[in-house]
Amino acid sequence: MNQASLECRHISLSYGATPVLRDVNLKIEPGEFFALLGPSGSGKSTLLRLIAGFNQHQSGELLIDGQDISGVPPHLRGVGMVFQNYALWPHMTVWDNVAFGLVERRESRDAIRRKVGAALELVGLQDYGQRRPGQLSGGQQQRVALARTVVIEPKLLLLDEPLSNLDKQLRVQMREELKNLQRQLGLTTIFVTHDQEEAMTTADRMAVLNQGVLQQVGTAAGLYDEPHNRFVAGFVGTANLLEGQVSALDGDTLVFDAQGLGRLTLPVPAEPPAPGAATLAFRPHQIRIAAEGEPADADRVWLQGRVEAAEFLGEFARYRVRVGEVALVADQPHYAGGAMFPPGAQVRLGLAPTQLRYLHR
């Protein structure tokens, strides 16, 4: 398989007066498994369809292996796409569905037989060639759609919400199969999803979009641990976000005036934030929740609060704790026999200063 690079340079697209993509700059490396992540209406599917050639940008350049393909029609781009609904021909057998692109290219019968057989074996459906799509499960239909796409040996593989039609257990299984297949082929793959877990467990890197603007690009751990802004912090995983002001930096001490919570005196981080308006971000699992009177870790900053709600989620318990005028979310690992804090309980929340992130707006 080819390993192509893709680059978007200052890509912008509008529908009438409505901007959908705004000055998108993005580079995807050869052989990379890359995710476009964002909420509905963020522009991620529009960007994927633009790469496929179904949409046309008004400004910017779209390059595959350094060549601008902006004016190249879809069937000449060397791009394969798997649609959300798989788009299989219901009246054709699995074999004929997979062979369709090769037949359209007028390849020889021997080449078609060899390539279709290899593609079906690749996705584990070598014994299903004479069945029709309606006789297959959702996961099997998706494999047929993948086989039909990879059989034409595209430079890029595009996946539009590939797992959204499957139940949760099958989604987990199929994302592992997708990842293994991509690694086996070494094929540059771009997939669209709104599911954070799907992107974080599958992609080498991902781009987060919101309202047509590229917010941040990086690995799952990089985006989770070091979000660039408030949107990324709140969208990639769960985060507590405190609005306020960095009002003073004095030696080893930083003062953060949090709206609705009050003044926090914190250690200065390795990269000190500039004074001014900021959002203080931290994850629920990074908070230690303790009962009144329980010994406190000296390396944490402690806040007094009251439990408003408690949820048992299996591997952990999630609490909503009122601290001043602010409700914070805190997670606590669950161990057999451990008691949960009931609503109304007075507790203390311990913040780990090394885990706090200051996001300027």
mmCIF file of N, CA and C in Angstrom, residues 192-253:
data_model
loop_
_atom_site.group_PDB
_atom_site.id
_atom_site.type_symbol
_atom_site.label_atom_id
_atom_site.label_comp_id
_atom_site.label_asym_id
_atom_site.label_seq_id
_atom_site.Cartn_x
_atom_site.Cartn_y
_atom_site.Cartn_z
ATOM 1 N N VAL A 192 -13.197 10.396 11.070
ATOM 2 C CA VAL A 192 -13.996 11.405 11.757
ATOM 3 C C VAL A 192 -14.770 10.743 12.885
ATOM 4 N N THR A 193 -14.778 11.383 14.047
ATOM 5 C CA THR A 193 -15.575 10.881 15.158
ATOM 6 C C THR A 193 -15.898 12.024 16.109
ATOM 7 N N HIS A 194 -17.005 11.871 16.835
ATOM 8 C CA HIS A 194 -17.314 12.796 17.926
ATOM 9 C C HIS A 194 -17.044 12.120 19.269
ATOM 10 N N ASP A 195 -16.601 10.852 19.207
ATOM 11 C CA ASP A 195 -16.392 10.037 20.402
ATOM 12 C C ASP A 195 -14.939 10.167 20.862
ATOM 13 N N GLN A 196 -14.739 10.813 22.011
ATOM 14 C CA GLN A 196 -13.378 11.021 22.511
ATOM 15 C C GLN A 196 -12.642 9.705 22.731
ATOM 16 N N GLU A 197 -13.320 8.743 23.344
ATOM 17 C CA GLU A 197 -12.680 7.463 23.659
ATOM 18 C C GLU A 197 -12.234 6.760 22.388
ATOM 19 N N GLU A 198 -13.072 6.813 21.368
ATOM 20 C CA GLU A 198 -12.744 6.181 20.093
ATOM 21 C C GLU A 198 -11.481 6.795 19.496
ATOM 22 N N ALA A 199 -11.398 8.123 19.516
ATOM 23 C CA ALA A 199 -10.225 8.801 18.964
ATOM 24 C C ALA A 199 -8.979 8.538 19.809
ATOM 25 N N MET A 200 -9.132 8.603 21.125
ATOM 26 C CA MET A 200 -7.973 8.489 22.012
ATOM 27 C C MET A 200 -7.374 7.091 22.019
ATOM 28 N N THR A 201 -8.199 6.064 21.822
ATOM 29 C CA THR A 201 -7.692 4.692 21.861
ATOM 30 C C THR A 201 -7.205 4.201 20.504
ATOM 31 N N THR A 202 -7.490 4.934 19.440
ATOM 32 C CA THR A 202 -7.194 4.436 18.101
ATOM 33 C C THR A 202 -6.133 5.254 17.369
ATOM 34 N N ALA A 203 -6.213 6.565 17.437
ATOM 35 C CA ALA A 203 -5.410 7.425 16.577
ATOM 36 C C ALA A 203 -3.994 7.633 17.105
ATOM 37 N N ASP A 204 -3.044 7.774 16.170
ATOM 38 C CA ASP A 204 -1.690 8.194 16.535
ATOM 39 C C ASP A 204 -1.709 9.643 17.005
ATOM 40 N N ARG A 205 -2.415 10.469 16.237
ATOM 41 C CA ARG A 205 -2.620 11.871 16.610
ATOM 42 C C ARG A 205 -4.039 12.256 16.228
ATOM 43 N N MET A 206 -4.492 13.381 16.764
ATOM 44 C CA MET A 206 -5.822 13.849 16.398
ATOM 45 C C MET A 206 -5.859 15.368 16.392
ATOM 46 N N ALA A 207 -6.839 15.880 15.645
ATOM 47 C CA ALA A 207 -7.085 17.310 15.578
ATOM 48 C C ALA A 207 -8.463 17.578 16.160
ATOM 49 N N VAL A 208 -8.559 18.578 17.029
ATOM 50 C CA VAL A 208 -9.837 18.971 17.615
ATOM 51 C C VAL A 208 -10.332 20.219 16.895
ATOM 52 N N LEU A 209 -11.568 20.146 16.370
ATOM 53 C CA LEU A 209 -12.174 21.282 15.690
ATOM 54 C C LEU A 209 -13.393 21.766 16.454
ATOM 55 N N ASN A 210 -13.637 23.073 16.349
ATOM 56 C CA ASN A 210 -14.856 23.657 16.910
ATOM 57 C C ASN A 210 -15.238 24.863 16.071
ATOM 58 N N GLN A 211 -16.473 24.865 15.569
ATOM 59 C CA GLN A 211 -16.990 25.948 14.748
ATOM 60 C C GLN A 211 -16.068 26.273 13.582
ATOM 61 N N GLY A 212 -15.522 25.211 12.972
ATOM 62 C CA GLY A 212 -14.693 25.372 11.788
ATOM 63 C C GLY A 212 -13.267 25.790 12.038
ATOM 64 N N VAL A 213 -12.893 25.939 13.303
ATOM 65 C CA VAL A 213 -11.540 26.386 13.655
ATOM 66 C C VAL A 213 -10.764 25.215 14.254
ATOM 67 N N LEU A 214 -9.559 25.001 13.757
ATOM 68 C CA LEU A 214 -8.686 23.959 14.306
ATOM 69 C C LEU A 214 -8.153 24.438 15.657
ATOM 70 N N GLN A 215 -8.524 23.735 16.733
ATOM 71 C CA GLN A 215 -8.180 24.168 18.083
ATOM 72 C C GLN A 215 -6.802 23.681 18.527
ATOM 73 N N GLN A 216 -6.503 22.413 18.230
ATOM 74 C CA GLN A 216 -5.234 21.844 18.676
ATOM 75 C C GLN A 216 -5.010 20.522 17.966
ATOM 76 N N VAL A 217 -3.740 20.200 17.716
ATOM 77 C CA VAL A 217 -3.348 18.929 17.105
ATOM 78 C C VAL A 217 -2.308 18.278 18.011
ATOM 79 N N GLY A 218 -2.448 16.965 18.238
ATOM 80 C CA GLY A 218 -1.456 16.282 19.044
ATOM 81 C C GLY A 218 -1.861 14.867 19.363
ATOM 82 N N THR A 219 -1.074 14.203 20.190
ATOM 83 C CA THR A 219 -1.418 12.868 20.652
ATOM 84 C C THR A 219 -2.546 12.963 21.668
ATOM 85 N N ALA A 220 -3.170 11.840 21.957
ATOM 86 C CA ALA A 220 -4.242 11.828 22.956
ATOM 87 C C ALA A 220 -3.727 12.311 24.307
ATOM 88 N N ALA A 221 -2.572 11.807 24.725
ATOM 89 C CA ALA A 221 -2.018 12.212 26.019
ATOM 90 C C ALA A 221 -1.647 13.684 26.017
ATOM 91 N N GLY A 222 -1.121 14.178 24.891
ATOM 92 C CA GLY A 222 -0.735 15.578 24.812
ATOM 93 C C GLY A 222 -1.925 16.510 24.938
ATOM 94 N N LEU A 223 -3.021 16.188 24.242
ATOM 95 C CA LEU A 223 -4.217 17.022 24.315
ATOM 96 C C LEU A 223 -4.875 16.930 25.684
ATOM 97 N N TYR A 224 -4.836 15.762 26.282
ATOM 98 C CA TYR A 224 -5.465 15.562 27.592
ATOM 99 C C TYR A 224 -4.679 16.282 28.691
ATOM 100 N N ASP A 225 -3.358 16.150 28.646
ATOM 101 C CA ASP A 225 -2.527 16.695 29.727
ATOM 102 C C ASP A 225 -2.207 18.178 29.544
ATOM 103 N N GLU A 226 -2.103 18.613 28.288
ATOM 104 C CA GLU A 226 -1.684 19.993 28.016
ATOM 105 C C GLU A 226 -2.622 20.657 27.009
ATOM 106 N N PRO A 227 -3.900 20.821 27.362
ATOM 107 C CA PRO A 227 -4.815 21.492 26.428
ATOM 108 C C PRO A 227 -4.407 22.949 26.224
ATOM 109 N N HIS A 228 -4.594 23.425 24.990
ATOM 110 C CA HIS A 228 -4.195 24.802 24.689
ATOM 111 C C HIS A 228 -5.240 25.824 25.122
ATOM 112 N N ASN A 229 -6.487 25.402 25.219
ATOM 113 C CA ASN A 229 -7.528 26.373 25.542
ATOM 114 C C ASN A 229 -8.671 25.697 26.292
ATOM 115 N N ARG A 230 -9.634 26.505 26.674
ATOM 116 C CA ARG A 230 -10.757 26.049 27.479
ATOM 117 C C ARG A 230 -11.580 24.989 26.749
ATOM 118 N N PHE A 231 -11.780 25.177 25.433
ATOM 119 C CA PHE A 231 -12.602 24.226 24.689
ATOM 120 C C PHE A 231 -11.964 22.838 24.680
ATOM 121 N N VAL A 232 -10.679 22.753 24.369
ATOM 122 C CA VAL A 232 -10.004 21.454 24.309
ATOM 123 C C VAL A 232 -10.020 20.783 25.671
ATOM 124 N N ALA A 233 -9.784 21.551 26.735
ATOM 125 C CA ALA A 233 -9.788 20.984 28.085
ATOM 126 C C ALA A 233 -11.138 20.376 28.418
ATOM 127 N N GLY A 234 -12.229 21.038 27.993
ATOM 128 C CA GLY A 234 -13.560 20.545 28.317
ATOM 129 C C GLY A 234 -14.072 19.477 27.390
ATOM 130 N N PHE A 235 -13.501 19.391 26.165
ATOM 131 C CA PHE A 235 -14.014 18.422 25.195
ATOM 132 C C PHE A 235 -13.244 17.106 25.224
ATOM 133 N N VAL A 236 -11.941 17.170 25.426
ATOM 134 C CA VAL A 236 -11.122 15.947 25.478
ATOM 135 C C VAL A 236 -11.067 15.488 26.929
ATOM 136 N N GLY A 237 -11.970 14.572 27.292
ATOM 137 C CA GLY A 237 -12.090 14.152 28.670
ATOM 138 C C GLY A 237 -13.010 15.088 29.441
ATOM 139 N N THR A 238 -13.047 14.897 30.754
ATOM 140 C CA THR A 238 -13.855 15.728 31.642
ATOM 141 C C THR A 238 -12.925 16.632 32.430
ATOM 142 N N ALA A 239 -13.299 17.896 32.577
ATOM 143 C CA ALA A 239 -12.437 18.830 33.290
ATOM 144 C C ALA A 239 -13.262 19.763 34.158
ATOM 145 N N ASN A 240 -12.683 20.142 35.283
ATOM 146 C CA ASN A 240 -13.203 21.247 36.075
ATOM 147 C C ASN A 240 -12.548 22.520 35.558
ATOM 148 N N LEU A 241 -13.344 23.539 35.297
ATOM 149 C CA LEU A 241 -12.838 24.788 34.726
ATOM 150 C C LEU A 241 -13.253 25.945 35.634
ATOM 151 N N LEU A 242 -12.281 26.595 36.227
ATOM 152 C CA LEU A 242 -12.529 27.734 37.109
ATOM 153 C C LEU A 242 -12.102 29.013 36.410
ATOM 154 N N GLU A 243 -13.048 29.926 36.221
ATOM 155 C CA GLU A 243 -12.719 31.213 35.629
ATOM 156 C C GLU A 243 -12.163 32.130 36.714
ATOM 157 N N GLY A 244 -11.218 32.979 36.339
ATOM 158 C CA GLY A 244 -10.669 33.890 37.344
ATOM 159 C C GLY A 244 -9.537 34.728 36.812
ATOM 160 N N GLN A 245 -8.721 35.200 37.746
ATOM 161 C CA GLN A 245 -7.601 36.084 37.424
ATOM 162 C C GLN A 245 -6.342 35.604 38.124
ATOM 163 N N VAL A 246 -5.249 35.535 37.363
ATOM 164 C CA VAL A 246 -3.929 35.386 37.974
ATOM 165 C C VAL A 246 -3.543 36.796 38.412
ATOM 166 N N SER A 247 -3.611 37.042 39.716
ATOM 167 C CA SER A 247 -3.473 38.425 40.194
ATOM 168 C C SER A 247 -2.085 38.757 40.719
ATOM 169 N N ALA A 248 -1.295 37.747 41.067
ATOM 170 C CA ALA A 248 0.032 38.039 41.618
ATOM 171 C C ALA A 248 0.950 36.844 41.468
ATOM 172 N N LEU A 249 2.208 37.136 41.190
ATOM 173 C CA LEU A 249 3.271 36.133 41.189
ATOM 174 C C LEU A 249 4.356 36.669 42.109
ATOM 175 N N ASP A 250 4.608 35.987 43.214
ATOM 176 C CA ASP A 250 5.560 36.480 44.208
ATOM 177 C C ASP A 250 6.467 35.343 44.637
ATOM 178 N N GLY A 251 7.644 35.290 44.060
ATOM 179 C CA GLY A 251 8.585 34.226 44.401
ATOM 180 C C GLY A 251 8.048 32.875 43.982
ATOM 181 N N ASP A 252 7.799 32.003 44.974
ATOM 182 C CA ASP A 252 7.293 30.663 44.694
ATOM 183 C C ASP A 252 5.776 30.581 44.799
ATOM 184 N N THR A 253 5.112 31.722 44.962
ATOM 185 C CA THR A 253 3.674 31.731 45.220
ATOM 186 C C THR A 253 2.912 32.442 44.104
#
